[in-house]
Short mmCIF file of C-alpha atoms in Angstrom, two decimals:
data_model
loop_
_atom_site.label_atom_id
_atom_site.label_comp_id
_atom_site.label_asym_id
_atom_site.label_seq_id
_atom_site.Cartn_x
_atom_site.Cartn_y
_atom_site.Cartn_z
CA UNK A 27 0.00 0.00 0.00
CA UNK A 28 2.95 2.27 0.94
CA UNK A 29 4.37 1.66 -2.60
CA UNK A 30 0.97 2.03 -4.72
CA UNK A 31 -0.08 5.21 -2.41
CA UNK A 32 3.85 6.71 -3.27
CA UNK A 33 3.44 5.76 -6.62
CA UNK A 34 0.23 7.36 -7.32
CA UNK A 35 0.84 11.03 -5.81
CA UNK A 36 3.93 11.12 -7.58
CA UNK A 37 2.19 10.70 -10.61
CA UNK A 38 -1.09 12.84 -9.74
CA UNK A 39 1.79 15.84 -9.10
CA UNK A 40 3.45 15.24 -12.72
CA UNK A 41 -0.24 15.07 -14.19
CA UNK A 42 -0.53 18.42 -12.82
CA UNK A 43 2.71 19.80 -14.27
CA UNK A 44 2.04 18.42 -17.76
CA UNK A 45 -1.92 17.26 -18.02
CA UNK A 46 -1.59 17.20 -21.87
CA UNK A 47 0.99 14.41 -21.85
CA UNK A 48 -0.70 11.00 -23.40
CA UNK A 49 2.56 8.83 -21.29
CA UNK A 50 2.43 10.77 -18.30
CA UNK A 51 -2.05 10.18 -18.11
CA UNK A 52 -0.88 6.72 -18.79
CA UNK A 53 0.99 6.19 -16.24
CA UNK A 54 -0.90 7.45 -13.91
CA UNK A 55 -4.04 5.30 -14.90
CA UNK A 56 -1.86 2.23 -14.72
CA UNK A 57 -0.60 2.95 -11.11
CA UNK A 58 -4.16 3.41 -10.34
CA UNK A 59 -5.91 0.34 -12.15
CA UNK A 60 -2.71 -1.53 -10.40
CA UNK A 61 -4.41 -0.21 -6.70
CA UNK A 62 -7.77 -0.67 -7.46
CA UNK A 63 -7.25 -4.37 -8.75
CA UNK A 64 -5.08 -5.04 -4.81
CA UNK A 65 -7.63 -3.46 -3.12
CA UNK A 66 -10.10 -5.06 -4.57
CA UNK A 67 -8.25 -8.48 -3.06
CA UNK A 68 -8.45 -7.11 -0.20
CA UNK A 69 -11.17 -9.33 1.75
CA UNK A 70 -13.62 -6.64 3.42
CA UNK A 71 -13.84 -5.07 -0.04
CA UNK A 72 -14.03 -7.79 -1.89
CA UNK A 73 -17.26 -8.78 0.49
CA UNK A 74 -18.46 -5.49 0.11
CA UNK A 75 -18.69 -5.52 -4.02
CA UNK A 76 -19.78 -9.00 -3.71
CA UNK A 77 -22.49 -8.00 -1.31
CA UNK A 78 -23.54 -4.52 -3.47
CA UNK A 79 -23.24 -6.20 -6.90
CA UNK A 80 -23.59 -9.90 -6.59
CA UNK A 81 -21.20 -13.17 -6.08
CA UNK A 82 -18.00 -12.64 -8.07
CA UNK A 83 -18.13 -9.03 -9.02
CA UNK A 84 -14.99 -8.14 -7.39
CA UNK A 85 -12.93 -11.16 -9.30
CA UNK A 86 -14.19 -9.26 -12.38
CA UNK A 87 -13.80 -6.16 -11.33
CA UNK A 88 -10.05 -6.82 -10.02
CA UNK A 89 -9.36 -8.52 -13.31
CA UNK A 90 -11.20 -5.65 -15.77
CA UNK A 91 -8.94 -2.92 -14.05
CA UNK A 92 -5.73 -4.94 -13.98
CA UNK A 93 -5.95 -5.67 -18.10
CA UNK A 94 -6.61 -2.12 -18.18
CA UNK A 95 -4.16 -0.82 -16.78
CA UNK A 96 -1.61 -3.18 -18.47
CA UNK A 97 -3.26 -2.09 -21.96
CA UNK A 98 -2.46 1.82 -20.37
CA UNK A 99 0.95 0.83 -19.66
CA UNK A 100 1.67 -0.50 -22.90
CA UNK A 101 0.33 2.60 -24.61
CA UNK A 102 2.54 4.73 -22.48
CA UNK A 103 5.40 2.95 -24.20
CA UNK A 104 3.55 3.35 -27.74
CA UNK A 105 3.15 6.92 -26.98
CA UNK A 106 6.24 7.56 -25.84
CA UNK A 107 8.05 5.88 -29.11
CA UNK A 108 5.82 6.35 -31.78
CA UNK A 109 5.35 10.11 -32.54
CA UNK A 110 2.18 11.30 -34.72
CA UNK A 111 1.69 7.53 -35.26
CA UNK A 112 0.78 6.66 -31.79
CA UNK A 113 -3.24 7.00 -32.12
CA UNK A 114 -3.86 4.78 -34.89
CA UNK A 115 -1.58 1.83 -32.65
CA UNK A 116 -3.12 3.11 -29.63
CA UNK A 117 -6.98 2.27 -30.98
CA UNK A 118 -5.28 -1.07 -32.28
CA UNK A 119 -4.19 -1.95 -28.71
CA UNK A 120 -8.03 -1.50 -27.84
CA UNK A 121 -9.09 -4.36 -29.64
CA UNK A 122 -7.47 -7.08 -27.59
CA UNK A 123 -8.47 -5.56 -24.61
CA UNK A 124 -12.06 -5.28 -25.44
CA UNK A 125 -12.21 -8.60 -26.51
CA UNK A 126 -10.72 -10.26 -23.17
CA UNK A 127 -13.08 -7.94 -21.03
CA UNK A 128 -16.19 -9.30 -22.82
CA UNK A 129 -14.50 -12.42 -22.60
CA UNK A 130 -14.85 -11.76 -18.34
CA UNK A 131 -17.83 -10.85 -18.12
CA UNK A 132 -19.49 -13.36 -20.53
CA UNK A 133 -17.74 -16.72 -18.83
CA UNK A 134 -18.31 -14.81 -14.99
CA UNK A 135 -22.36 -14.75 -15.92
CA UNK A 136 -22.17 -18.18 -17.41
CA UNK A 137 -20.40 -19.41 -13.67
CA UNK A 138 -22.53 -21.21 -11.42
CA UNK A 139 -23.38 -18.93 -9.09
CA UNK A 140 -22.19 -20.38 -6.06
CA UNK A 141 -18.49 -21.02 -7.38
CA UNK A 142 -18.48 -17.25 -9.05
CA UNK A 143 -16.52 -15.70 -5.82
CA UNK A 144 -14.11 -18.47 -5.25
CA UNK A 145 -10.39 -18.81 -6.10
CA UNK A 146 -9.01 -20.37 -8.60
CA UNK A 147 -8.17 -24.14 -7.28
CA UNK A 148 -8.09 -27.89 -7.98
CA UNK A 149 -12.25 -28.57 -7.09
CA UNK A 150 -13.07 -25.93 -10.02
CA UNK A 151 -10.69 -25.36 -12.21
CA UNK A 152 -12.45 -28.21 -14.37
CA UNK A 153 -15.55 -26.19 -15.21
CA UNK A 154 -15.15 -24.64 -18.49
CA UNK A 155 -16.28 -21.16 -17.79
CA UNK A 156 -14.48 -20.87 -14.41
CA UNK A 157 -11.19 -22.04 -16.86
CA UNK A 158 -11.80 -19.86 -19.74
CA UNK A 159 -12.54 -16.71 -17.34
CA UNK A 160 -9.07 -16.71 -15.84
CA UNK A 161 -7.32 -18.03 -18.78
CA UNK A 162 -8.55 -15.20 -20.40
CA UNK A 163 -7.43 -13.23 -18.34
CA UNK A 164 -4.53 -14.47 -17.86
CA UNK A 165 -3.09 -14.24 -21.71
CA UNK A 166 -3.92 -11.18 -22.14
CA UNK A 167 -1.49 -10.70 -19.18
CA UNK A 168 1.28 -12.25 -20.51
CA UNK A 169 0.48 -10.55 -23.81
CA UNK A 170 0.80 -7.29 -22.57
CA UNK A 171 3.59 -7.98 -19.95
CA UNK A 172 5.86 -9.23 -22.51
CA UNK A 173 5.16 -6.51 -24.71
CA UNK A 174 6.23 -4.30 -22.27
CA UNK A 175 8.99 -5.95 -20.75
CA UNK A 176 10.35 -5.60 -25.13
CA UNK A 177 9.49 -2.04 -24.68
CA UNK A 178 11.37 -1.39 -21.43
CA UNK A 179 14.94 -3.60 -22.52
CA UNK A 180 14.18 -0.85 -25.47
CA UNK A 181 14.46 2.13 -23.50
CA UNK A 182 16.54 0.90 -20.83
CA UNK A 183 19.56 1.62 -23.39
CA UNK A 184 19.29 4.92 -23.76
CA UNK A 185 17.77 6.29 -20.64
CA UNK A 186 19.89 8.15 -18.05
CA UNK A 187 21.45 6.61 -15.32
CA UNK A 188 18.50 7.07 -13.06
CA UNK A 189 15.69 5.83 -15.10
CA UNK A 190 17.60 3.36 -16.41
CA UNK A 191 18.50 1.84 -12.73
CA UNK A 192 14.14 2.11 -12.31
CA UNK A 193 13.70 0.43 -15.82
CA UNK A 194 16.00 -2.86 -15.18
CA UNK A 195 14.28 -2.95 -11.72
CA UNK A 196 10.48 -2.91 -13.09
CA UNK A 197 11.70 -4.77 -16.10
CA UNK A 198 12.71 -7.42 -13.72
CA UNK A 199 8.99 -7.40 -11.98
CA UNK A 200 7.54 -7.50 -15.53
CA UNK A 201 9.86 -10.39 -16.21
CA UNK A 202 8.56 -12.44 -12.98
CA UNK A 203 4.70 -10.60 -13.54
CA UNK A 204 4.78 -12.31 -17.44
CA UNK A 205 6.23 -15.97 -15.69
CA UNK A 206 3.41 -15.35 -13.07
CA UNK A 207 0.60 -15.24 -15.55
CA UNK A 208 2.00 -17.73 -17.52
CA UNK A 209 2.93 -20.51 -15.19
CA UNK A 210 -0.84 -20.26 -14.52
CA UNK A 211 -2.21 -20.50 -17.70
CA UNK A 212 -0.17 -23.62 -17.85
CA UNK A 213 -2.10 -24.84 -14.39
CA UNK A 214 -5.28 -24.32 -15.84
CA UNK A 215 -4.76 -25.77 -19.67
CA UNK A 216 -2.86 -28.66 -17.94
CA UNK A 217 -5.85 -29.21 -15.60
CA UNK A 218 -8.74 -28.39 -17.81
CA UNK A 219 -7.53 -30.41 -21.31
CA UNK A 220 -5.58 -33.13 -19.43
CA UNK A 221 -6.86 -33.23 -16.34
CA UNK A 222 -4.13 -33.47 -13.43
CA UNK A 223 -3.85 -30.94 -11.36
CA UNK A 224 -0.40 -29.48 -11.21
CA UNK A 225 -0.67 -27.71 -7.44
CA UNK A 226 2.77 -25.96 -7.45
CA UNK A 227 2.50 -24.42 -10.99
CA UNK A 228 -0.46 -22.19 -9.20
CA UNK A 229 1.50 -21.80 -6.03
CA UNK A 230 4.90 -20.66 -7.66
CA UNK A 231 2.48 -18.60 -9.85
CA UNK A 232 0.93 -16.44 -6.93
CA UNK A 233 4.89 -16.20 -6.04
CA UNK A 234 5.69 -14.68 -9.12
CA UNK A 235 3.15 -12.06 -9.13
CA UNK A 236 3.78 -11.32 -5.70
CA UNK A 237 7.16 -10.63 -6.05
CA UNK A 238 7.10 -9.21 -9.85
CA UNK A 239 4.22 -6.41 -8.32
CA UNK A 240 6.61 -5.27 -6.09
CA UNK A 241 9.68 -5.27 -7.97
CA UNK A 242 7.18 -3.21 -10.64
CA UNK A 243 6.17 -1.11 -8.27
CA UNK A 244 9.31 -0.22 -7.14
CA UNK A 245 10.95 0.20 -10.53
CA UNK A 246 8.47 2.69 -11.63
CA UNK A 247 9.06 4.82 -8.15
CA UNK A 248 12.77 4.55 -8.11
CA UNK A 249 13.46 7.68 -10.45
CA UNK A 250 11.35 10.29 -8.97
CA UNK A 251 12.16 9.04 -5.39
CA UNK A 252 15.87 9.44 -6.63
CA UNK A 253 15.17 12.80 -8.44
CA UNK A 254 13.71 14.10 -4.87
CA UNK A 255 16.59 13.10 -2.92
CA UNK A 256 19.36 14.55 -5.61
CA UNK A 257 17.03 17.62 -5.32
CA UNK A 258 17.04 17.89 -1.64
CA UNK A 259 21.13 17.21 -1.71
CA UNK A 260 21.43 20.13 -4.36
CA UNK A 261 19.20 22.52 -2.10
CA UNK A 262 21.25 21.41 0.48
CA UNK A 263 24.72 22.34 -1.21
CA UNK A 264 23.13 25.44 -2.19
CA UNK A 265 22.30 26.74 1.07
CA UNK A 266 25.53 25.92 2.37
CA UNK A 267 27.56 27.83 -0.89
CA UNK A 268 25.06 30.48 -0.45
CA UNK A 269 26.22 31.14 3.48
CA UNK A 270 29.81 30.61 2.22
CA UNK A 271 30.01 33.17 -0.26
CA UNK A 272 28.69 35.75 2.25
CA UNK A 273 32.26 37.43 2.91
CA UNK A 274 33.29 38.10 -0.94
CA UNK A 275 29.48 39.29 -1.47
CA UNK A 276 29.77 41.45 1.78
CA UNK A 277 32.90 43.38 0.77
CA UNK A 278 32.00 43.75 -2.82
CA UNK A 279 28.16 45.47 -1.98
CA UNK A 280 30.08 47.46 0.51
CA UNK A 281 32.22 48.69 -2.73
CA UNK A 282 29.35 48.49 -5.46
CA UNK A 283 25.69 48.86 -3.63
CA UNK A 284 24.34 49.20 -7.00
CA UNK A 285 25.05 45.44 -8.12
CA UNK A 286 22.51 44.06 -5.04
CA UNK A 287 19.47 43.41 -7.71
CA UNK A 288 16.34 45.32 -6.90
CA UNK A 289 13.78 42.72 -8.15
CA UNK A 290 11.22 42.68 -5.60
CA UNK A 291 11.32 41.04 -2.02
CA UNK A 292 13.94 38.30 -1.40
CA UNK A 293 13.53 35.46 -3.50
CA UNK A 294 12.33 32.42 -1.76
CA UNK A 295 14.22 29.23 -1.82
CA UNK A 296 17.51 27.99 -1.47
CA UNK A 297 18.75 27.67 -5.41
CA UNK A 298 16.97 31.33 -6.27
CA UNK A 299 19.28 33.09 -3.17
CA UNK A 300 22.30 31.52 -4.59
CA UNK A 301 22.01 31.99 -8.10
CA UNK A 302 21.38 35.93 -7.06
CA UNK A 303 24.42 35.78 -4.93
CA UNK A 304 26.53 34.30 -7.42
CA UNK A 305 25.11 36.78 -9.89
CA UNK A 306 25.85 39.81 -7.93
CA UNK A 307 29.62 38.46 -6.93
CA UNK A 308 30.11 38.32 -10.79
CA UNK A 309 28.66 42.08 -11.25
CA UNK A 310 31.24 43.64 -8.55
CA UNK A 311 34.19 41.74 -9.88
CA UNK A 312 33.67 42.79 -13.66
CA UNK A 313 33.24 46.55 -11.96
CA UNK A 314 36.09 45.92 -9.70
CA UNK A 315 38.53 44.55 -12.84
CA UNK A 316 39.69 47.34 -14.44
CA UNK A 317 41.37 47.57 -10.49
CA UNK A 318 42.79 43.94 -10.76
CA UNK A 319 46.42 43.24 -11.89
CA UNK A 320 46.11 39.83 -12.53
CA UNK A 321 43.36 36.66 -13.49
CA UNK A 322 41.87 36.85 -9.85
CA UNK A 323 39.98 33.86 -9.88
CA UNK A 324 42.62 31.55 -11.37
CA UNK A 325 44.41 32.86 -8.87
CA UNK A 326 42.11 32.18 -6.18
CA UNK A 327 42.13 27.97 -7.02
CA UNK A 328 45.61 27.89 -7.29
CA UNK A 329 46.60 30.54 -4.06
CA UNK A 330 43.42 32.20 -1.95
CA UNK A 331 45.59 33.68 0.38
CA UNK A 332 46.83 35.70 -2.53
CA UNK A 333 44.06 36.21 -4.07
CA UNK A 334 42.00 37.84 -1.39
CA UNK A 335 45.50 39.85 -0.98
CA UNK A 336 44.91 41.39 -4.41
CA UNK A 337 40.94 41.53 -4.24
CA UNK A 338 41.87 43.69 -0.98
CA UNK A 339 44.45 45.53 -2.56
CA UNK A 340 42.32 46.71 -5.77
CA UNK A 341 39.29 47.61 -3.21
CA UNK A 342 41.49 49.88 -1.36
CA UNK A 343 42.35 51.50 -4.97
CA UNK A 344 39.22 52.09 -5.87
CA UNK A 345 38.07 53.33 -2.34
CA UNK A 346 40.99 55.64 -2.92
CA UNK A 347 39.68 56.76 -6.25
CA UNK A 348 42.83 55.91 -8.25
CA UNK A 349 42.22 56.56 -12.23
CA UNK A 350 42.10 53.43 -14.60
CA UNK A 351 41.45 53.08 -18.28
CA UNK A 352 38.15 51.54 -16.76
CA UNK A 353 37.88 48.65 -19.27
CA UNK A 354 36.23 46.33 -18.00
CA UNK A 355 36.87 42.54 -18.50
CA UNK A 356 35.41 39.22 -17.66
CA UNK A 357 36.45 37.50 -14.09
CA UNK A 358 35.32 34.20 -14.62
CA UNK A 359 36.03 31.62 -17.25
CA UNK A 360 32.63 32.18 -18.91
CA UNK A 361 31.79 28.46 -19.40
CA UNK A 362 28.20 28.79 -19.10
CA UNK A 363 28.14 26.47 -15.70
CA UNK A 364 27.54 28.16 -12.76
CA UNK A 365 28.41 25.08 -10.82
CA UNK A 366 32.03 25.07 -12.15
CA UNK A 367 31.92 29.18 -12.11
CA UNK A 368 31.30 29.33 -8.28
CA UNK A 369 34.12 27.45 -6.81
CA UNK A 370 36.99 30.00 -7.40
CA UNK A 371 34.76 32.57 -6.12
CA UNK A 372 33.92 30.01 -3.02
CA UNK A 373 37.95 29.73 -2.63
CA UNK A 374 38.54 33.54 -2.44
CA UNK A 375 35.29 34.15 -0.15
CA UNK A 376 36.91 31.11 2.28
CA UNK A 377 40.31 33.08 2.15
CA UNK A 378 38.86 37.05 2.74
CA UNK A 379 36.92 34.99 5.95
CA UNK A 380 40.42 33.60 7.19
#
């Protein structure tokens, strides 16, 4: 429950970022035809849909959601890969679905009644429309799981490192989902054409599932959770170069008030103060240059000490109000990464605080 209830709200919040996006709807009804079919398992509901509906409803229900959200599943991958082709495969993928869910519901109403809410099991997996409902069922499962287990080895090769760490993982519960299904479509052919009951086929197969739904699961859950903690770490790292910076940005307003930007009240959050800060260190230094003898911020990686000497020094000059050709020039290596930009400038701020 922990898994499905993280799963969905992580969805539900990217569904609100981008509610046009065919994968990202997809997803999201997957995740929740995924909960609906366990909690429909669940005994006290299952006896309450039974009781509202009549005997076996919830075995339909619970099977009608979990195809569906399979058939979502695989059209997220269609969507995803297939570009202004993806409707026309998308309505294909419709067809097989349909057909297995009138497939349920026509072999559930042909059930005896009093065997429609049972479990599948050695007494009546004999009777041809208890077989045929949850062999039904079950290919389309391994249909669809195997199509999406393809789909998933697919991607897997060129995703990033975190998605592709959350692909191999829910690949793996697809793997042991598809065996599931399977190894119990073998129970019940075995049984219903031949006869013998094979009893550890349909234990091993309840295994498989088990273990394949929360490998799934987890898969699915493992980039965003990821994403959120690299997040955190960054905002983290931020907060702490913000506070560290604080003696180069300190002298340098003190020299230059005009380079504080006036752009409101002070922006919340950790990354917004540092990328100001880091902005407004790089506006006093390129008015301080025309003051500086030297590279100051090469200097600063190879020798702080002497860099916050010279910083000093050409504040003093300008305080004085010594004449310079004032031509300006860039301070910083100009890469385009403020991450690589910031950590001469967090050098010389640790050596002006020594």
């Amino acid at each position: 429950m922990v898994l499905f209830a993280v799963a969905l709200g992580w969805r539900i919040y990217q569904i609100k970022r981008t509610p046009r996006s065919l994968p990202a709807w997809a997803v999201m009804i997957t995740i929740a035809c995924f909960l609906g079919s366990f909690l429909t398992q669940q005994k006290v509901v299952d006896d309450w849909i039974d009781g509202f509906a009549g005997n076996g409803v919830s075995r339909l229900v619970s099977n009608v959601v979990l195809t569906t959200g399979l058939c979502a599943l695989l059209i997220f991958f269609l969507g995803s890969a297939l570009g202004p082709q993806r409707y026309r495969r998308v309505a294909v993928e419709l067809i097989p679905l349909g057909a297995v869910l009138v497939l349920l519901t026509v072999s559930l109403a042909a059930m005896p009644a009093e065997i429609r809410g049972q479990s599948l099991n050695k007494d009546n997996v004999h009777i041809a429309s208890f077989a045929v409902f949850y062999l039904g069922a079950g290919l389309y499962m391994f249909y669809g799981l195997v199509a999406c287990f393809r789909w998933m080895l697919r991607y897997q090769r060129t995703a990033d490192r975190n998605l592709s760490v959350g692909l191999r993982i829910a690949g793996a519960g697809m793997a042991s989902l598809a065996l599931g299904a399977g190894v119990r479509a073998l129970y019940i052919i075995i049984a219903w054409v031949f006869g013998p009951t094979v009893q550890i086929l349909l234990t091993l197969g309840i295994i498989l599932v088990i273990v394949g739904a929360l490998l799934f699961l987890s898969g699915i859950t493992y980039p965003g959770v990821r994403a959120r903690i690299d997040a955190l770490r960054r905002r983290r790292s931020h907060r702490i170069q913000y506070e560290r910076l604080s003696p180069l940005w300190t002298v340098l307003v003190e020299a230059y008030p005009n380079i504080v930007l006036n752009s409101g009240p002070r922006p919340r959050g950790a990354h917004r103060r540092f990328y100001r800060r880091v902005i407004e260190i790089r506006d006093g230094l390129v008015q301080l240059s025309p003051y500086l003898e030297g590279d100051l911020t090469t200097l600063a990686t190879a020798n702080p000490d002497g860099a916050a000497a010279e910083l000093r020094s050409a504040l003093a000059r300008h305080a004085s109000g010594e004449e310079t050709d004032h031509r300006a020039h860039l301070v910083l290596p100009g890469g385009g990464d403020i991450e690589t930009d910031v950590q001469p400038l967090l050098a010389l701020s640790a050596a002006l605080r020594s």
